[in-house]
Coordinates of C-alpha atoms in Angstrom, one line a residue:
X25 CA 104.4 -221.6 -69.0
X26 CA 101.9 -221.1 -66.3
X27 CA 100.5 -217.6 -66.3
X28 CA 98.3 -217.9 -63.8
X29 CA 98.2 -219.1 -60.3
X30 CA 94.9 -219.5 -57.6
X31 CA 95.2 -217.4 -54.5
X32 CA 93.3 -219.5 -52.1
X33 CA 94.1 -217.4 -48.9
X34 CA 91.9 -214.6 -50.8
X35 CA 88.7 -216.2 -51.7
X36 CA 86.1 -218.0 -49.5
X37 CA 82.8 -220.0 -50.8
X38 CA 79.5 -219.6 -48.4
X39 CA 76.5 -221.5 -49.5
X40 CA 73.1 -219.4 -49.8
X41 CA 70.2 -221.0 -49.8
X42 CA 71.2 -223.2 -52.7
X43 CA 73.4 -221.1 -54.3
X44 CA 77.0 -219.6 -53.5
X45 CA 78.4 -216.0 -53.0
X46 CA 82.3 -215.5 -53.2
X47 CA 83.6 -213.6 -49.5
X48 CA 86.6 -211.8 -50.9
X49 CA 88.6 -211.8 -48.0
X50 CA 91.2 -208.9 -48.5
X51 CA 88.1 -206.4 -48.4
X52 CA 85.4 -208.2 -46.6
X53 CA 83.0 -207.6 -49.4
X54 CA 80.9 -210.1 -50.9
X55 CA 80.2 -210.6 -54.5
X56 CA 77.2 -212.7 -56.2
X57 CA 78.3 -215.6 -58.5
X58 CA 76.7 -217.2 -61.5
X59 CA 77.5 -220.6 -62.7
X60 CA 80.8 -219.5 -65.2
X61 CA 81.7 -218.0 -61.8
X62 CA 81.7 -220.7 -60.3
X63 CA 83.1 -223.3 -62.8
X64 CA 85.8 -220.6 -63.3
X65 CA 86.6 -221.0 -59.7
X66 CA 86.0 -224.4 -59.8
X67 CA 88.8 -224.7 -62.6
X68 CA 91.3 -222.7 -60.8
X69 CA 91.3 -224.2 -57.3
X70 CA 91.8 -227.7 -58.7
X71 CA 94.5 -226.6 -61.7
X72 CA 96.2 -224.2 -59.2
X73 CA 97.9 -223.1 -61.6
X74 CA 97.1 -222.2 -65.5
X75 CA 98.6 -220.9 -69.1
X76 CA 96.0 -218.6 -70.6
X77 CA 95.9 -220.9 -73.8
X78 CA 94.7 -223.6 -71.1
X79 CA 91.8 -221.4 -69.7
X80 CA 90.8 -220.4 -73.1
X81 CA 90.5 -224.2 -74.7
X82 CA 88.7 -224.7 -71.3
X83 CA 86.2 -221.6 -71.4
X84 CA 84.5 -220.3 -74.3
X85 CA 81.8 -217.9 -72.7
X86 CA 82.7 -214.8 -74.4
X87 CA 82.8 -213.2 -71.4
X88 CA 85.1 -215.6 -69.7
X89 CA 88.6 -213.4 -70.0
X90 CA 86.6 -210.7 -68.6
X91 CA 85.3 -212.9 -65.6
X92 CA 89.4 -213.9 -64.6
X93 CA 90.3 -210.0 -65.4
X94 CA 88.7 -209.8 -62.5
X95 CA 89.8 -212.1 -60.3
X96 CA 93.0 -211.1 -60.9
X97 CA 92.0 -207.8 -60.0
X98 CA 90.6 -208.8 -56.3
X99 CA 94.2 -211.1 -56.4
X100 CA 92.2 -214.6 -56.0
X101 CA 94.2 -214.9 -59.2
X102 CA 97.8 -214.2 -59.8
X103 CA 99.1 -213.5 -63.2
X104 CA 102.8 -213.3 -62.4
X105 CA 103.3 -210.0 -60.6
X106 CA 105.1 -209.9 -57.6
X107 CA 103.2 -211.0 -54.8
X108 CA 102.6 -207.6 -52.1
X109 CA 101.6 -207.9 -48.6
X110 CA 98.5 -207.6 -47.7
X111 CA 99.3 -204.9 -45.6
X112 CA 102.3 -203.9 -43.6
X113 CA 102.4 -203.9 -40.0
X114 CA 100.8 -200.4 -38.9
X115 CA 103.7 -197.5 -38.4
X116 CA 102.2 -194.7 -35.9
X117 CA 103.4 -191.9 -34.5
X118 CA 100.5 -190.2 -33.6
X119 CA 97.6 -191.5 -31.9
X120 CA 94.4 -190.4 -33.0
X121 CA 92.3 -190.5 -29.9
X122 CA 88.1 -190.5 -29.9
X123 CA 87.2 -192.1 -26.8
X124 CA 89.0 -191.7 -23.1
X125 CA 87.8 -194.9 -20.8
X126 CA 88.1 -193.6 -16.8
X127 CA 88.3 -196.3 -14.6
X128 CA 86.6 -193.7 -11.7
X129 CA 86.5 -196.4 -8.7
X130 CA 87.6 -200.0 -8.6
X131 CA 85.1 -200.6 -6.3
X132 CA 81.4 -201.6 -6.4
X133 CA 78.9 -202.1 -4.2
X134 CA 78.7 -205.8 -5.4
X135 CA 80.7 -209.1 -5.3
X136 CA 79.9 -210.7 -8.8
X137 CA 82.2 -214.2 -8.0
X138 CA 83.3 -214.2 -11.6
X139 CA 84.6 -210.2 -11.8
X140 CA 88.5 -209.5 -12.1
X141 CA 88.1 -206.9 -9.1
X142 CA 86.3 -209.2 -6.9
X143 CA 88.9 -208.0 -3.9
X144 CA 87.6 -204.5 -4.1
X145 CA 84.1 -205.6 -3.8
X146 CA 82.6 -202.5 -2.0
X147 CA 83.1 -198.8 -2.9
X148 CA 84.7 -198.1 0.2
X149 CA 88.0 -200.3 -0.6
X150 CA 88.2 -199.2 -4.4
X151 CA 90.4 -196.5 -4.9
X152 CA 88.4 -193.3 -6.6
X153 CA 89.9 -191.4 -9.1
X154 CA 90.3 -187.7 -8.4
X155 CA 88.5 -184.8 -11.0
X156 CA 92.1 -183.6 -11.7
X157 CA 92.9 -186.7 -12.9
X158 CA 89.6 -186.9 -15.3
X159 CA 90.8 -183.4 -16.4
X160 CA 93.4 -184.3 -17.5
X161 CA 92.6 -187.1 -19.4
X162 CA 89.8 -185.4 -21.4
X163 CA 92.7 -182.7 -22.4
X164 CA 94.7 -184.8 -23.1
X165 CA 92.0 -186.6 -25.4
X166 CA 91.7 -182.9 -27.0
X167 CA 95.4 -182.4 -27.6
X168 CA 96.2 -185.9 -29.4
X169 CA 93.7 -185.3 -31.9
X170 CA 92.7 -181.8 -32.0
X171 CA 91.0 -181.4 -35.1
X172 CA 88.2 -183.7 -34.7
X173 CA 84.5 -182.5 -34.2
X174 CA 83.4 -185.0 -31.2
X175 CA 84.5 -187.1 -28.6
X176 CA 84.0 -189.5 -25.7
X177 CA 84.4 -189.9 -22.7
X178 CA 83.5 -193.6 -21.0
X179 CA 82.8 -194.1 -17.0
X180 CA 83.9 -197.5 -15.8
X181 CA 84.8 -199.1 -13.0
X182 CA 83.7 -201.5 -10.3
X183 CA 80.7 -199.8 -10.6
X184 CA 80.8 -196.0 -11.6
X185 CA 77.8 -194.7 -10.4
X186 CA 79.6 -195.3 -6.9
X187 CA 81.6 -192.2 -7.9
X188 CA 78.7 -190.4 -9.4
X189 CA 80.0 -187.2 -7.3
X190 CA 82.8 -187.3 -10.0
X191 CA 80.9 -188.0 -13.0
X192 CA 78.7 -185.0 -12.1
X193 CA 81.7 -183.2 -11.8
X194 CA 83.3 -183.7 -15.3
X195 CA 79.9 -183.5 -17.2
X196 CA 79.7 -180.3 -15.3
X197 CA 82.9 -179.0 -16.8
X198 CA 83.4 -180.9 -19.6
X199 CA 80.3 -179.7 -21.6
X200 CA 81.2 -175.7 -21.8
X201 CA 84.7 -176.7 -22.0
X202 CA 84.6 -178.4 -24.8
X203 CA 81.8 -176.2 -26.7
X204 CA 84.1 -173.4 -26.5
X205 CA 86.1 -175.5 -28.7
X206 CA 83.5 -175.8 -30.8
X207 CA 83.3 -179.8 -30.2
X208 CA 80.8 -182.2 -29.0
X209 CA 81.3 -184.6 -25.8
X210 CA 79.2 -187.6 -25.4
X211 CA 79.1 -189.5 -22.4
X212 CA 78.8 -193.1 -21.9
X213 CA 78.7 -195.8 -18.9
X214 CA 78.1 -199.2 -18.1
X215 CA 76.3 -200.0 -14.5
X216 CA 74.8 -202.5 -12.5
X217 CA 71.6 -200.5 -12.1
X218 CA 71.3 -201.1 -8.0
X219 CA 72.4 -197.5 -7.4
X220 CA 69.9 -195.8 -9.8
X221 CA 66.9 -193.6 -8.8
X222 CA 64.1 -191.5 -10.5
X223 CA 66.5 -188.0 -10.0
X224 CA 69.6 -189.5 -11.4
X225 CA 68.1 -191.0 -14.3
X226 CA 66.5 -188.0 -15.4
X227 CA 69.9 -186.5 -15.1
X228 CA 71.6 -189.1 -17.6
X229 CA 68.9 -188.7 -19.7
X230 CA 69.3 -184.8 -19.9
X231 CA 73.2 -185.1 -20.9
X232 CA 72.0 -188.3 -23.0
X233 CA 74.5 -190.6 -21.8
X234 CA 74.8 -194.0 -23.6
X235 CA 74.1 -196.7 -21.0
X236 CA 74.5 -200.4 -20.8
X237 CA 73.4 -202.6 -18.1
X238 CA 75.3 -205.7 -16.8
X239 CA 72.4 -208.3 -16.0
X240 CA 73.0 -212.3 -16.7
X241 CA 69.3 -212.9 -18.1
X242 CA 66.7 -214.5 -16.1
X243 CA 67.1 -215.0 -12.1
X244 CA 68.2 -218.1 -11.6
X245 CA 71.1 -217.1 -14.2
X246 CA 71.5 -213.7 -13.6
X247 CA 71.5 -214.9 -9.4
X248 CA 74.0 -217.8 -10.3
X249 CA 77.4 -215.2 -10.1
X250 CA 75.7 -211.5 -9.7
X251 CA 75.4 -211.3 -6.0
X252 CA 75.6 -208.7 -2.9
X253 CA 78.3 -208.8 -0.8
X254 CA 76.6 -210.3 1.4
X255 CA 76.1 -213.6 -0.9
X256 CA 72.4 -212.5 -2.3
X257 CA 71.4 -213.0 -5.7
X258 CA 71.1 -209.2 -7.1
X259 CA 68.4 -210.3 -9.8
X260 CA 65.4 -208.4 -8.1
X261 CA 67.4 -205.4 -7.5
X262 CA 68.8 -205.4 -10.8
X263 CA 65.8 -206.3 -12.6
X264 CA 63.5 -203.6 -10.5
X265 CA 65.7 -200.6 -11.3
X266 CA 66.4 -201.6 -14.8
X267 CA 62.5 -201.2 -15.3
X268 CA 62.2 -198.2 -13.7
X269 CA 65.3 -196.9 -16.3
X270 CA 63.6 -198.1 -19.0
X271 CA 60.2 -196.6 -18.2
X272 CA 62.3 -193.1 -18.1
X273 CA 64.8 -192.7 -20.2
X274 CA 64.1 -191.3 -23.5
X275 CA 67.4 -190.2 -25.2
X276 CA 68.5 -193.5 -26.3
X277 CA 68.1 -196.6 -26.2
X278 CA 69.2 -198.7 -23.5
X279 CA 71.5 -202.0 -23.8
X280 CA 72.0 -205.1 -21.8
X281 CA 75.1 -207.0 -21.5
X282 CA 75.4 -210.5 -20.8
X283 CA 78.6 -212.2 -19.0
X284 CA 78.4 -216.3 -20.2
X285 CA 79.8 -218.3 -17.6
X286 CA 80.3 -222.0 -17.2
X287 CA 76.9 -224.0 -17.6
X288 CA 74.8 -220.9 -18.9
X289 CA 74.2 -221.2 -22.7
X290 CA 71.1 -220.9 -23.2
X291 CA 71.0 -217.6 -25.2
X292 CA 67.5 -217.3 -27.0
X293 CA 66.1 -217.9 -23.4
X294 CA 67.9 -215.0 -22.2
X295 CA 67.8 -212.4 -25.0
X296 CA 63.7 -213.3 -24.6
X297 CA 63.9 -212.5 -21.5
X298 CA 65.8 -209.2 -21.6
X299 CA 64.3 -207.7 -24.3
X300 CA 60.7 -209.0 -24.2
X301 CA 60.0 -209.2 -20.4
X302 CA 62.2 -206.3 -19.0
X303 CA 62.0 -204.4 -21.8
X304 CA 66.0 -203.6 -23.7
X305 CA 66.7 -202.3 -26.6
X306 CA 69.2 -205.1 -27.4
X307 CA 71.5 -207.3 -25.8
X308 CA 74.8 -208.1 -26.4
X309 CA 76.6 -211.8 -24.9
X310 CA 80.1 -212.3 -23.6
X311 CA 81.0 -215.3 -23.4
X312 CA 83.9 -216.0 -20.7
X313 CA 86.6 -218.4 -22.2
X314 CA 89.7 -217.2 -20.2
X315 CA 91.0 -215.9 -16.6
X316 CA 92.7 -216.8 -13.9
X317 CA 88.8 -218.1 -12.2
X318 CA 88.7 -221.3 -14.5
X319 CA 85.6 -222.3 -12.7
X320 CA 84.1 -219.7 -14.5
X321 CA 85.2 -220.2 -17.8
X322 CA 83.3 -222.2 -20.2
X323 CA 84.5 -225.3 -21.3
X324 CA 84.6 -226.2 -25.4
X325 CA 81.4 -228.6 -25.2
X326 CA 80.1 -225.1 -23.5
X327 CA 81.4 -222.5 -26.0
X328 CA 80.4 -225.0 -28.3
X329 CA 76.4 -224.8 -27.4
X330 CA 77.1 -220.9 -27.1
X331 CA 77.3 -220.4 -30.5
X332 CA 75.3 -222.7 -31.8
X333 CA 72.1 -220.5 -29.6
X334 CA 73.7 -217.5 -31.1
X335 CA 73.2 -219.0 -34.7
X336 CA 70.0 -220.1 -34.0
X337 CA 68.8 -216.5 -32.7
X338 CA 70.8 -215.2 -35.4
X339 CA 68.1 -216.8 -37.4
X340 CA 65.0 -215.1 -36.0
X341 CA 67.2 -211.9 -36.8
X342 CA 67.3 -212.6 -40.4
X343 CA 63.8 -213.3 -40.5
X344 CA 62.6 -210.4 -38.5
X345 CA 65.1 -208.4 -40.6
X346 CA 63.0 -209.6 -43.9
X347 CA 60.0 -208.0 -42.4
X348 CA 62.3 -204.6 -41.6
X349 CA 62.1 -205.3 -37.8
X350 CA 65.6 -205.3 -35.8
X351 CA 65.3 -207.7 -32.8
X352 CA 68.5 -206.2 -30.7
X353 CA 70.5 -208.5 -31.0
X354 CA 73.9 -206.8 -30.8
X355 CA 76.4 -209.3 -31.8
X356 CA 74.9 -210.1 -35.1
X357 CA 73.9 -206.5 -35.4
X358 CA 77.8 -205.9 -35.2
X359 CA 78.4 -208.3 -37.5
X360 CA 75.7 -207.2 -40.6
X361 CA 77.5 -203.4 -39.8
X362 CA 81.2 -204.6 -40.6
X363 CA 79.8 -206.4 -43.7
X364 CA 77.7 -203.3 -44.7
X365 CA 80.4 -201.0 -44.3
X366 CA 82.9 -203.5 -46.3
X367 CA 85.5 -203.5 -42.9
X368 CA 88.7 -204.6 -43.5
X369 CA 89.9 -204.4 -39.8
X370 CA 93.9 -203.9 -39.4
X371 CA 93.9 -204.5 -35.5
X372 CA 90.5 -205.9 -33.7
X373 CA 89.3 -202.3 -32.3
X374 CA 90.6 -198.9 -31.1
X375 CA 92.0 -199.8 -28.2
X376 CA 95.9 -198.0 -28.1
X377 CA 94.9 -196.1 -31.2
X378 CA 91.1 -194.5 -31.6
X379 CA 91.1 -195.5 -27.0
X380 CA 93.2 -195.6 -23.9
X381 CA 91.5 -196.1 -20.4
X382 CA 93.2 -193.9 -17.5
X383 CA 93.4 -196.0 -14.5
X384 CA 92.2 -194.1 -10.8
X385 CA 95.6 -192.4 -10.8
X386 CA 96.3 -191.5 -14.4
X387 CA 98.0 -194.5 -15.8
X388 CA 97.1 -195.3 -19.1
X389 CA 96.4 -198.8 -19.8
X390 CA 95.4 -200.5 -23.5
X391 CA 91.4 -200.8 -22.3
X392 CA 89.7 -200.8 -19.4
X393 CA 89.9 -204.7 -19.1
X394 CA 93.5 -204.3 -18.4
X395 CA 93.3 -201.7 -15.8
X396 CA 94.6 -203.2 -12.4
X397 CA 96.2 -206.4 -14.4
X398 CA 100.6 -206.4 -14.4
X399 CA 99.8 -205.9 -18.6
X400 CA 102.9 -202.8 -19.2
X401 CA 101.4 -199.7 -19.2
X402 CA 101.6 -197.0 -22.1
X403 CA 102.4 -193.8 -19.9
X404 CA 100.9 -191.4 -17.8
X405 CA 98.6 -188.1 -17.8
X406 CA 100.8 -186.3 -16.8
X407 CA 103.9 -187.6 -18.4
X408 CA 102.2 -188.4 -21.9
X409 CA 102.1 -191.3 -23.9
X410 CA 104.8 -193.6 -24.1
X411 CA 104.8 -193.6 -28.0
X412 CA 107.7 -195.7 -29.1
X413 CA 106.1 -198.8 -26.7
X414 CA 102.6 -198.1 -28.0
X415 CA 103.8 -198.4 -31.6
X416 CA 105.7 -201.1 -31.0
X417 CA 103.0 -202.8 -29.6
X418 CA 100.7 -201.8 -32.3
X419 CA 103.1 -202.3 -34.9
X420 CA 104.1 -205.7 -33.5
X421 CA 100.0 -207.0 -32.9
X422 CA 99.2 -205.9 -36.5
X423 CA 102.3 -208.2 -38.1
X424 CA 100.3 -211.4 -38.7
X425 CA 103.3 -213.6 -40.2
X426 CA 104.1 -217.2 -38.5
X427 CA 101.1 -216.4 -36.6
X428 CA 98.4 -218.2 -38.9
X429 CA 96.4 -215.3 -39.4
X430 CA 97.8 -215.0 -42.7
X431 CA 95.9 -217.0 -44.7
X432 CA 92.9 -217.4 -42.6
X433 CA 89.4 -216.3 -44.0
X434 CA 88.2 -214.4 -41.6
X435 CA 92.0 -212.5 -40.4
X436 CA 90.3 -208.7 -41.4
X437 CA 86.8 -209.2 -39.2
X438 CA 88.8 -211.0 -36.6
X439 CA 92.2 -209.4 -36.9
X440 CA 94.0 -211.7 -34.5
X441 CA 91.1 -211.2 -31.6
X442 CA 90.5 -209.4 -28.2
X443 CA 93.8 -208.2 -26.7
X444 CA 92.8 -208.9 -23.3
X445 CA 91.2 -212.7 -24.1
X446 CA 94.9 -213.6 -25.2
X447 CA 96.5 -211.8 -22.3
X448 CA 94.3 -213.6 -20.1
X449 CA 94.4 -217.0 -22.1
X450 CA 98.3 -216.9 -23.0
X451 CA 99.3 -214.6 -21.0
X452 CA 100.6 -212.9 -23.9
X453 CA 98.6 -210.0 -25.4
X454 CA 100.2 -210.3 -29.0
X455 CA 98.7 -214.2 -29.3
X456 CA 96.0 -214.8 -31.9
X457 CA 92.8 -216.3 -30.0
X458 CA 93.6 -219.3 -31.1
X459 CA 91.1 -221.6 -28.3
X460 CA 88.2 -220.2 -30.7
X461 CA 89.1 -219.8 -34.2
X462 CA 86.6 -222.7 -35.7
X463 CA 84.0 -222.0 -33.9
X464 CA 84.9 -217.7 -35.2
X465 CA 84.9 -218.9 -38.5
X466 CA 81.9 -220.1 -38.6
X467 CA 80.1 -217.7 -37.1
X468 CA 81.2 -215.5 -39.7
X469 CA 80.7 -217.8 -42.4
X470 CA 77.1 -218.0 -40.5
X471 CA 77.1 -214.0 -40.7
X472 CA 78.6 -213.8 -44.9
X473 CA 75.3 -216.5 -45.6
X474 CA 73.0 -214.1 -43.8
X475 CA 74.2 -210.8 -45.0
X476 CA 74.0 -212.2 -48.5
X477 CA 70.3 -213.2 -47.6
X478 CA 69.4 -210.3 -46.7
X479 CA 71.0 -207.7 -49.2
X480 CA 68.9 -209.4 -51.6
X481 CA 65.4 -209.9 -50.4
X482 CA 65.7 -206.9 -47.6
X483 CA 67.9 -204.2 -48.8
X484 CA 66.3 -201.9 -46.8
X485 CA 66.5 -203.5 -43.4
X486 CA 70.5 -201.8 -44.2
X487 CA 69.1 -198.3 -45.1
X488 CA 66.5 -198.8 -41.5
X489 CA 69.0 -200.3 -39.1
X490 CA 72.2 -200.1 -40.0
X491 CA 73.4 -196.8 -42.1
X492 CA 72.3 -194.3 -40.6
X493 CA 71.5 -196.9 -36.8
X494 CA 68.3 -195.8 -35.7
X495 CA 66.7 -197.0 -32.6
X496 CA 66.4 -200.6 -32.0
X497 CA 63.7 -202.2 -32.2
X498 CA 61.9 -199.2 -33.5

């Protein structure tokens, strides 16, 4: 009788530097391995399935029983229990919000040729949301999840500092109002930079608002999609004000975010650029794989280059990290933090659970990516959330069978991918990512080899950088 059988779908091998760690996939945690480790492993992936009389002719460290105790334990080995999910699909009823998106004005005073809104490119044809409206949505943020300590409210748009009479406004109230709760409000916005001056940067800085900047990297890149309406690259603009942010604002640091479009790849060039010569605390890439703009999108050869520069300045990170330095890179940054923190991730983020966005007149949409698309929205401000769709929806994303997630290595970092790159790839928001799986996997095979590096030689880059995140760069 066989006792035992492998569990492949659990356990995933990543070469370090001559040796090999074990990713336990279930938990995202990753465990060193000796040689009986591995010959145990070894035995069990080629016998798939074992008496114990077999293992013990086979093994005679004495620890050896011990060592498959344990695998049996993470479930890489089954000893004849009955097989449980993984984890069920997610039941909710209520929806513990942290963060409200407000989509303040669908305009901007720009006409980037790769944005979704490109039709509303000036802030007089966006439609602005009213203060009621952002009222609202911050109490409603409050009365989802009441018992929490602090919360957040995000300005989006178009560009939101072309309703900055608004976001004065619910700083304004929003601050009292919510310390007579006894709670803290953070604030939070992602701009072009074009509209900032010397006044309203001090201003940020005084209700230490997070802020990212949208800039492509150097000119020529940056000049390639990011233009006025009147068809001038924004580059000197963008660059110019970013600067004079930078040279200002003191309450935290300051983030760029990159938009990869088709023929721009070259990412140590631009992270360089960005943090050495204008002076970011990091910088974060998104690469564009999907829309309705296909000219825009970058093709596999493309996506294909993309990650291979995000390894290869994944690198310097890891060696920068040896020497206790953080180099802002954001995306791997993201990554060492879900290995740190062992995250076993359910859904990809917090979007319909921990996040809603309100669109300008109080819809409430999954994120702010699917504000203005035909994606089914999830209710109103006024007439509450539409719970039984919303956890269906979440119910129905999180429910990986047939879908190949399954048994895939990296289904709790990835957890099926961005709803909005499947909406906009499928058409279907529940679809797995599927264009970009491989080249996923092995960037977070990439990440398990690095992590493993560093927990070893640098434990204290972890106890600098990432718990509790200090500065970057600092």
């Amino acid at each position: 009788m066989k006792d035992f059988h492998y569990q492949p779908a659990n356990a995933h091998r990543v070469e370090v530097e001559g040796r090999e760690v074990l990713f336990h996939v279930p938990t995202t945690s990753i465990f060193e391995m000796d040689g009986v480790d591995r010959d145990i492993l070894d035995y069990a992936a080629q016998e798939q399935a074992f008496s114990l009389d077999e293992f013990e002719a086979r093994f005679a460290a004495e620890d050896a029983a011990a060592r498959l105790d344990g695998l049996v334990r993470l479930d890489i080995v089954n000893d004849g229990r009955p097989l449980q999910p993984e984890r069920p699909p997610i039941e909710i009823e209520t929806f513990p919000l942290t963060t409200i998106v407000l989509n303040v004005n669908t305009g901007c005073n720009l006409a980037c040729s790769y944005c979704y809104k490109e039709d509303l490119a000036v802030p007089s044809k966006g439609q602005k949301m009213a203060f009621d409206t952002a009222r609202k949505s911050a109490e409603m943020l409050l009365a989802e999840n009441p018992d929490r300590d602090s919360y957040n409210i995000v300005f989006f748009g178009g560009e939101p500092l072309s309703n900055l009479p608004l976001i004065r406004q619910v700083v304004e109230w929003a601050e009292p109002h919510f310390a007579k709760l006894g709670k803290a409000v953070n604030f939070s916005l992602t701009t072009n930079a074009t509209l900032l001056t010397e006044p309203l940067i001090d201003w940020l800085d005084d209700h230490r608002f997070g802020l990212t900047v949208s800039i492509d990297g150097p000119k020529a890149q940056h000049d390639l999609n990011r233009k006025t309406v009147g068809g001038k690259g924004t580059y000197d603009a963008v660059a110019a004000k970013a600067r004079l942010l930078l040279s200002r604002y003191t309450s935290k640091p300051v983030g760029a975010r990159v938009t990869l479009t088709a023929g721009v790849t070259n990412i140590v060039e631009i992270w360089d650029h960005l943090i050495n010569d204008i002076g970011f605390a990091e910088v974060g890439f998104s690469p564009v794989t999907s829309g309705e703009m296909d000219a825009f999108n970058l093709n596999g050869a493309e996506l294909l280059e993309v990650f291979e520069g995000m390894k290869s300045l994944g690198r310097l990170h890891v060696e920068e990290a040896l020497k206790g330095r953080n180099i802002g890179f954001s995306n791997m940054h993201q990554m060492m933090n879900d290995l740190y923190e062992g995250r076993s991730k359910a859904l990809p983020c917090g979007a319909g659970v921990g996040m809603l966005a309100v669109n300008h007149d109080g819809a409430l949409n999954l994120c702010h990516r699917f504000t203005g698309s035909e994606m089914d929205q999830f209710g109103t401000i006024d007439e509450g959330i539409k719970r039984k769709e919303l956890s269906g929806f979440i119910k129905a994303r999180s429910d990986r069978t047939e879908k190949g997630c399954a048994t895939c290595r990296i289904r709790n970092l990835c957890a099926g991918g961005c709803y909005h790159e499947s909406y906009a790839h499928f058409s279907d928001p529940m679809m797995p990512t599927y264009h970009y799986c491989d080249l996923m996997r092995d960037w977070i095979d990439f990440g398990v080899a690095a992590y493993a590096r560093l927990i070893a030689q640098a434990p204290q880059y972890f106890h600098q950088h990432v718990a509790p995140r200090r500065a970057f760069g600092k």
